[in-house]
Coordinates of C-alpha atoms in Angstrom, one line a residue:
X1 CA -66.1 -33.1 117.0
X2 CA -66.3 -34.7 113.5
X3 CA -68.7 -32.4 112.3
X4 CA -67.7 -29.3 113.8
X5 CA -64.4 -30.0 112.4
X6 CA -66.2 -31.1 108.9
X7 CA -67.6 -27.6 109.1
X8 CA -64.3 -25.5 110.1
X9 CA -62.6 -27.2 107.3
X10 CA -65.6 -26.4 104.7
X11 CA -66.5 -22.9 105.9
X12 CA -63.3 -21.3 107.1
X13 CA -60.1 -23.2 104.9
X14 CA -59.0 -19.6 103.3
X15 CA -59.2 -17.8 106.1
X16 CA -57.1 -20.1 108.2
X17 CA -54.7 -20.2 105.2
X18 CA -54.4 -16.3 105.0
X19 CA -53.9 -16.5 108.6
X20 CA -50.9 -18.9 108.5
X21 CA -49.4 -17.5 105.1
X22 CA -49.2 -13.9 106.8
X23 CA -48.3 -14.8 110.4
X24 CA -46.2 -18.2 110.1
X25 CA -45.1 -18.3 106.7
X26 CA -44.0 -15.6 105.9
X27 CA -40.5 -16.7 106.2
X28 CA -40.4 -18.8 104.0
X29 CA -42.2 -17.7 100.9
X30 CA -41.3 -15.7 98.1
X31 CA -41.6 -11.9 97.7
X32 CA -44.2 -10.6 96.0
X33 CA -46.2 -13.8 96.1
X34 CA -49.6 -13.2 97.2
X35 CA -52.1 -15.7 99.0
X36 CA -54.0 -16.5 95.9
X37 CA -50.9 -17.2 93.9
X38 CA -49.2 -19.3 96.8
X39 CA -48.8 -23.3 97.2
X40 CA -50.5 -22.4 100.9
X41 CA -53.5 -21.6 98.9
X42 CA -53.6 -24.6 96.4
X43 CA -53.7 -27.0 99.2
X44 CA -56.4 -25.2 101.4
X45 CA -58.6 -25.3 98.3
X46 CA -58.4 -28.6 98.3
X47 CA -58.9 -29.2 101.8
X48 CA -61.7 -27.2 101.6
X49 CA -63.3 -29.3 98.6
X50 CA -62.5 -32.5 100.3
X51 CA -64.0 -31.6 103.6
X52 CA -67.2 -30.2 101.5
X53 CA -67.7 -33.6 100.0
X54 CA -67.1 -35.4 103.3
X55 CA -69.9 -32.8 104.9
X56 CA -72.3 -34.3 102.0
X57 CA -71.6 -37.7 102.7
X58 CA -72.1 -37.3 106.4
X59 CA -75.4 -36.1 106.6
X60 CA -76.0 -38.6 103.6
X61 CA -75.1 -41.1 105.9
X62 CA -76.7 -40.0 108.8
X63 CA -79.8 -40.0 106.9
X64 CA -79.0 -43.7 105.6
X65 CA -79.0 -44.8 109.1
X66 CA -82.1 -42.9 110.1
X67 CA -83.8 -45.6 107.3
X68 CA -82.4 -48.4 108.6
X69 CA -83.2 -47.9 112.1
X70 CA -87.0 -46.7 110.8
X71 CA -86.9 -50.3 108.6
X72 CA -87.5 -48.6 105.3
X73 CA -84.0 -49.6 103.8
X74 CA -81.7 -52.9 104.1
X75 CA -78.3 -52.8 106.0
X76 CA -76.9 -54.8 103.2
X77 CA -76.3 -52.0 100.3
X78 CA -74.4 -48.8 102.2
X79 CA -75.0 -46.4 99.7
X80 CA -73.6 -43.4 101.6
X81 CA -70.1 -45.5 101.0
X82 CA -71.0 -46.2 97.3
X83 CA -71.6 -42.6 96.3
X84 CA -68.2 -41.7 98.7
X85 CA -66.6 -43.7 96.4
X86 CA -67.8 -42.4 93.2
X87 CA -67.8 -38.4 94.4
X88 CA -64.0 -38.8 95.6
X89 CA -63.0 -40.6 92.4
X90 CA -64.8 -37.7 90.3
X91 CA -62.8 -35.4 92.2
X92 CA -59.7 -36.7 92.7
X93 CA -59.8 -36.6 88.8
X94 CA -61.0 -33.5 88.1
X95 CA -58.4 -31.6 90.8
X96 CA -55.6 -34.1 88.5
X97 CA -57.2 -32.2 85.2
X98 CA -56.2 -28.7 87.0
X99 CA -52.6 -29.3 87.5
X100 CA -51.4 -31.3 85.2
X101 CA -51.3 -29.2 82.0
X102 CA -48.8 -26.9 84.0
X103 CA -47.1 -30.2 84.9
X104 CA -46.4 -30.9 81.1
X105 CA -45.7 -27.0 79.9
X106 CA -42.7 -26.7 82.9
X107 CA -41.9 -30.6 81.1
X108 CA -41.5 -29.4 77.9
X109 CA -40.2 -25.8 79.1
X110 CA -37.2 -27.8 80.9
X111 CA -36.3 -30.6 78.1
X112 CA -35.7 -28.1 75.3
X113 CA -35.4 -24.5 77.3
X114 CA -33.7 -23.2 74.0
X115 CA -34.4 -25.1 70.9
X116 CA -35.6 -23.3 68.3
X117 CA -39.0 -24.4 68.9
X118 CA -41.2 -21.1 69.2
X119 CA -43.4 -20.8 72.1
X120 CA -46.9 -21.6 70.8
X121 CA -45.1 -24.6 68.9
X122 CA -44.1 -25.3 72.7
X123 CA -48.3 -24.7 73.6
X124 CA -48.7 -27.4 70.8
X125 CA -46.9 -30.3 71.9
X126 CA -48.6 -29.0 75.6
X127 CA -52.0 -29.2 74.3
X128 CA -51.6 -33.0 72.6
X129 CA -50.5 -34.4 75.9
X130 CA -53.3 -32.5 77.7
X131 CA -55.6 -33.6 75.4
X132 CA -54.1 -38.0 75.3
X133 CA -53.8 -37.7 79.4
X134 CA -57.6 -36.6 79.3
X135 CA -58.5 -39.6 77.3
X136 CA -56.6 -41.8 79.6
X137 CA -57.9 -40.1 82.9
X138 CA -61.4 -40.5 82.0
X139 CA -61.1 -43.9 80.5
X140 CA -59.2 -45.0 83.6
X141 CA -62.1 -43.7 85.8
X142 CA -64.8 -45.3 83.8
X143 CA -62.8 -48.3 84.9
X144 CA -63.0 -47.4 88.8
X145 CA -66.8 -46.3 88.4
X146 CA -67.9 -49.9 86.8
X147 CA -66.0 -51.9 89.6
X148 CA -67.2 -49.7 92.5
X149 CA -70.6 -50.1 90.7
X150 CA -69.5 -54.1 90.0
X151 CA -70.8 -53.5 86.5
X152 CA -71.0 -57.0 84.8
X153 CA -71.7 -58.1 81.0
X154 CA -74.8 -60.2 80.7
X155 CA -75.2 -63.0 78.9
X156 CA -77.2 -60.9 76.8
X157 CA -74.9 -58.7 76.0
X158 CA -72.2 -61.4 75.1
X159 CA -74.8 -63.0 72.7
X160 CA -75.1 -59.7 70.9
X161 CA -71.5 -59.1 70.8
X162 CA -70.3 -63.2 69.5
X163 CA -72.9 -63.0 66.6
X164 CA -70.1 -62.8 63.9
X165 CA -68.7 -59.3 65.5
X166 CA -71.7 -57.9 64.2
X167 CA -71.9 -55.6 67.6
X168 CA -68.3 -54.4 67.0
X169 CA -69.2 -53.5 63.6
X170 CA -72.3 -51.4 64.2
X171 CA -69.7 -49.8 66.7
X172 CA -66.8 -48.9 64.7
X173 CA -69.8 -47.5 62.0
X174 CA -71.9 -45.4 64.9
X175 CA -68.4 -44.3 66.1
X176 CA -66.7 -44.1 62.7
X177 CA -67.5 -40.1 62.2
X178 CA -66.6 -39.2 66.0
X179 CA -63.1 -40.6 66.0
X180 CA -62.2 -39.0 63.0
X181 CA -63.2 -35.5 64.6
X182 CA -61.0 -36.3 67.5
X183 CA -58.1 -37.5 65.4
X184 CA -58.3 -34.2 63.4
X185 CA -58.5 -32.2 66.9
X186 CA -55.4 -33.7 67.3
X187 CA -53.9 -33.0 64.2
X188 CA -54.9 -29.5 64.5
X189 CA -52.8 -28.9 68.2
X190 CA -50.4 -31.1 66.2
X191 CA -49.9 -28.7 63.3
X192 CA -50.2 -25.5 65.2
X193 CA -52.0 -23.6 63.0
X194 CA -53.8 -21.5 65.6
X195 CA -53.9 -21.1 69.5
X196 CA -56.8 -20.1 71.6
X197 CA -56.6 -16.1 71.4
X198 CA -55.6 -16.0 68.2
X199 CA -57.5 -13.8 65.7
X200 CA -58.0 -16.2 62.2
X201 CA -59.9 -15.9 58.6
X202 CA -61.1 -19.0 57.2
X203 CA -61.2 -20.2 53.9
X204 CA -64.9 -19.8 53.2
X205 CA -65.0 -16.3 54.8
X206 CA -65.7 -17.0 58.8
X207 CA -62.8 -14.7 61.1
X208 CA -63.0 -14.4 64.5
X209 CA -61.2 -14.9 68.0
X210 CA -60.8 -18.5 68.6
X211 CA -62.1 -19.3 71.9
X212 CA -61.9 -23.4 72.1
X213 CA -60.3 -25.9 70.8
X214 CA -61.9 -29.0 71.7
X215 CA -61.7 -32.8 70.9
X216 CA -64.3 -32.8 68.7
X217 CA -65.1 -28.7 67.8
X218 CA -63.3 -25.3 67.8
X219 CA -65.3 -22.2 68.5
X220 CA -64.9 -18.8 66.9
X221 CA -66.0 -15.5 68.2
X222 CA -66.7 -13.1 65.0
X223 CA -66.3 -9.1 65.5
X224 CA -69.8 -9.1 66.0
X225 CA -69.6 -11.5 69.2
X226 CA -71.2 -14.5 67.6
X227 CA -69.7 -17.7 68.7
X228 CA -69.4 -20.3 65.5
X229 CA -68.7 -23.9 66.4
X230 CA -67.2 -25.6 63.9
X231 CA -66.5 -29.4 63.9
X232 CA -62.6 -30.2 63.5
X233 CA -63.1 -32.4 60.2
X234 CA -63.9 -28.9 58.4
X235 CA -60.7 -27.1 60.0
X236 CA -58.7 -29.9 58.8
X237 CA -59.8 -29.2 54.7
X238 CA -59.8 -25.5 55.0
X239 CA -57.8 -22.5 54.5
X240 CA -56.7 -20.9 57.7
X241 CA -54.9 -17.8 57.6
X242 CA -53.6 -17.0 61.3
X243 CA -53.6 -13.0 61.5
X244 CA -52.2 -12.9 65.0
X245 CA -48.6 -14.8 63.4
X246 CA -48.3 -11.9 61.1
X247 CA -45.6 -9.1 61.8
X248 CA -46.9 -7.2 58.9
X249 CA -50.3 -5.6 57.4
X250 CA -51.7 -3.6 54.7
X251 CA -53.6 0.0 54.7
X252 CA -54.7 0.7 51.2
X253 CA -56.7 3.5 50.3
X254 CA -58.7 5.1 46.7
X255 CA -58.6 8.8 46.4
X256 CA -61.5 10.7 44.8
X257 CA -60.5 13.8 43.3
X258 CA -62.3 16.3 40.8
X259 CA -60.9 17.1 37.4
X260 CA -60.6 21.1 38.4
X261 CA -57.7 19.6 40.3
X262 CA -55.6 17.6 37.7
X263 CA -52.8 19.1 37.3
X264 CA -52.0 19.0 41.2
X265 CA -52.0 15.0 41.2
X266 CA -48.5 14.5 40.8
X267 CA -47.5 17.1 43.3
X268 CA -50.4 16.0 45.6
X269 CA -49.0 12.8 45.9
X270 CA -45.4 13.5 46.4
X271 CA -46.9 15.6 49.0
X272 CA -49.3 12.7 51.0
X273 CA -46.3 10.8 50.4
X274 CA -44.0 12.9 52.3
X275 CA -46.6 13.8 54.8
X276 CA -47.5 9.5 55.7
X277 CA -43.9 9.4 56.2
X278 CA -43.0 12.1 58.7
X279 CA -46.0 11.4 60.7
X280 CA -46.6 7.8 60.7
X281 CA -43.6 5.7 62.5
X282 CA -45.4 2.3 62.1
X283 CA -45.7 2.5 57.9
X284 CA -42.2 1.0 56.5
X285 CA -41.0 3.2 53.9
X286 CA -37.6 1.3 53.7
X287 CA -38.5 -0.3 50.7
X288 CA -38.6 -3.6 51.8
X289 CA -42.3 -3.3 51.5
X290 CA -44.7 -1.5 49.4
X291 CA -45.0 2.0 49.9
X292 CA -46.7 3.3 46.9
X293 CA -48.9 6.9 46.7
X294 CA -49.8 6.9 42.8
X295 CA -52.3 8.2 40.4
X296 CA -53.9 5.4 38.6
X297 CA -56.5 6.0 36.8
X298 CA -59.4 8.4 35.0
X299 CA -63.1 8.0 35.8
X300 CA -66.1 9.8 34.3
X301 CA -66.0 11.9 37.2
X302 CA -62.7 11.9 38.7
X303 CA -59.8 10.9 38.7
X304 CA -58.4 8.2 41.0
X305 CA -54.9 7.8 43.3
X306 CA -54.2 4.9 45.3
X307 CA -52.2 5.1 48.9
X308 CA -51.2 1.6 49.6
X309 CA -48.5 1.2 52.6
X310 CA -47.4 -1.6 54.8
X311 CA -47.0 -1.3 58.6
X312 CA -45.1 -2.6 61.5
X313 CA -48.1 -4.7 63.3
X314 CA -50.5 -7.4 62.5
X315 CA -53.8 -6.5 61.2
X316 CA -56.1 -6.8 64.0
X317 CA -56.1 -5.1 67.4
X318 CA -56.1 -1.5 68.7
X319 CA -52.2 -0.5 67.5
X320 CA -53.3 -1.2 63.7
X321 CA -56.1 0.8 63.8
X322 CA -54.4 3.4 65.5
X323 CA -52.0 3.4 62.8
X324 CA -54.6 2.8 59.8
X325 CA -56.1 6.7 62.0
X326 CA -52.4 8.1 61.7
X327 CA -52.5 7.1 58.0
X328 CA -56.0 8.8 57.2
X329 CA -54.8 12.0 59.3
X330 CA -51.4 12.4 57.5
X331 CA -54.0 12.0 54.1
X332 CA -56.3 14.4 55.0
X333 CA -53.7 17.3 56.7
X334 CA -51.8 16.6 52.4
X335 CA -55.1 16.9 50.6
X336 CA -55.9 20.8 53.0
X337 CA -52.5 21.8 52.2
X338 CA -52.5 22.1 48.4
X339 CA -56.4 22.8 48.8
X340 CA -57.4 20.0 46.4
X341 CA -61.2 18.8 47.3
X342 CA -62.2 15.1 47.3
X343 CA -64.9 14.3 44.5
X344 CA -68.2 13.7 45.9
X345 CA -69.3 10.8 44.3
X346 CA -72.6 9.9 41.9
X347 CA -75.1 7.3 41.1
X348 CA -72.8 6.0 38.0
X349 CA -69.4 5.9 40.4
X350 CA -71.3 3.9 43.1
X351 CA -72.3 1.6 40.7

């Protein structure tokens, strides 16, 4: 009966939970909430995982009994019970880790729901709480494991650490860089310079999307899909530009025209400006930001016109490239309307 019950709870808890959710608990659930997003699903998932561990331990205990009956193993040490304590302590720790971040987020939001702190700032506080609690949770887990395994410090180990504090000094030197990187990781979360999912540009030219922020390293996925792992100690001493938090961006183009059209260049500049203002709603044209279309230079084989605009969205993402394409299309329409040809770059101008 034990085996049958554990098997049912291991294999079919989702089906059982969904049946009760749809047919018994429908009076108590919130409208529009799916089973996968409900508390019932979390309860059944927890029961299922605990039952699977119990099933593994049951068969391990059966195998251990068989070895004891055969005289292969002594009855003094209950290995299955020892492994069960270790497995359940780890499982409980990781289950708590899953829910504690949501708890901290709710705690921070409820503590100051109408404060001036931004959503990203609150996420930074949640990240700090999450990392500190991770440290203490794993520290407690280490103590629990040592208690379960009856780990005791031997005389040899005590002698090593007793000699003028040499052991403590050696460990301090060995872990100095590790601790420094951990503190820098905590400082990055507190500074709220960026979060997971932000598009950033570093002072050394590294650019991409932040995919992971850990105690020791931060991972950035470049636009070529290459993952770069950067130690947190480097990020504390480098310039960081967060593109995801920019509300404006720039589109700048240098246009080359033949000398045959030099008399039409002033009119062309005004035509380009009017066409962009008319057909590109994302361009800032109220004077608060730069909006310039000017004839800027003479070159050996062409005259140069610079188009410099500001957009009301950040310099990344689909919206930015749609707005940028709209500006290029507006330039093309204005040039065709005036019947002017672009200058073909020569080898000298390319150089």
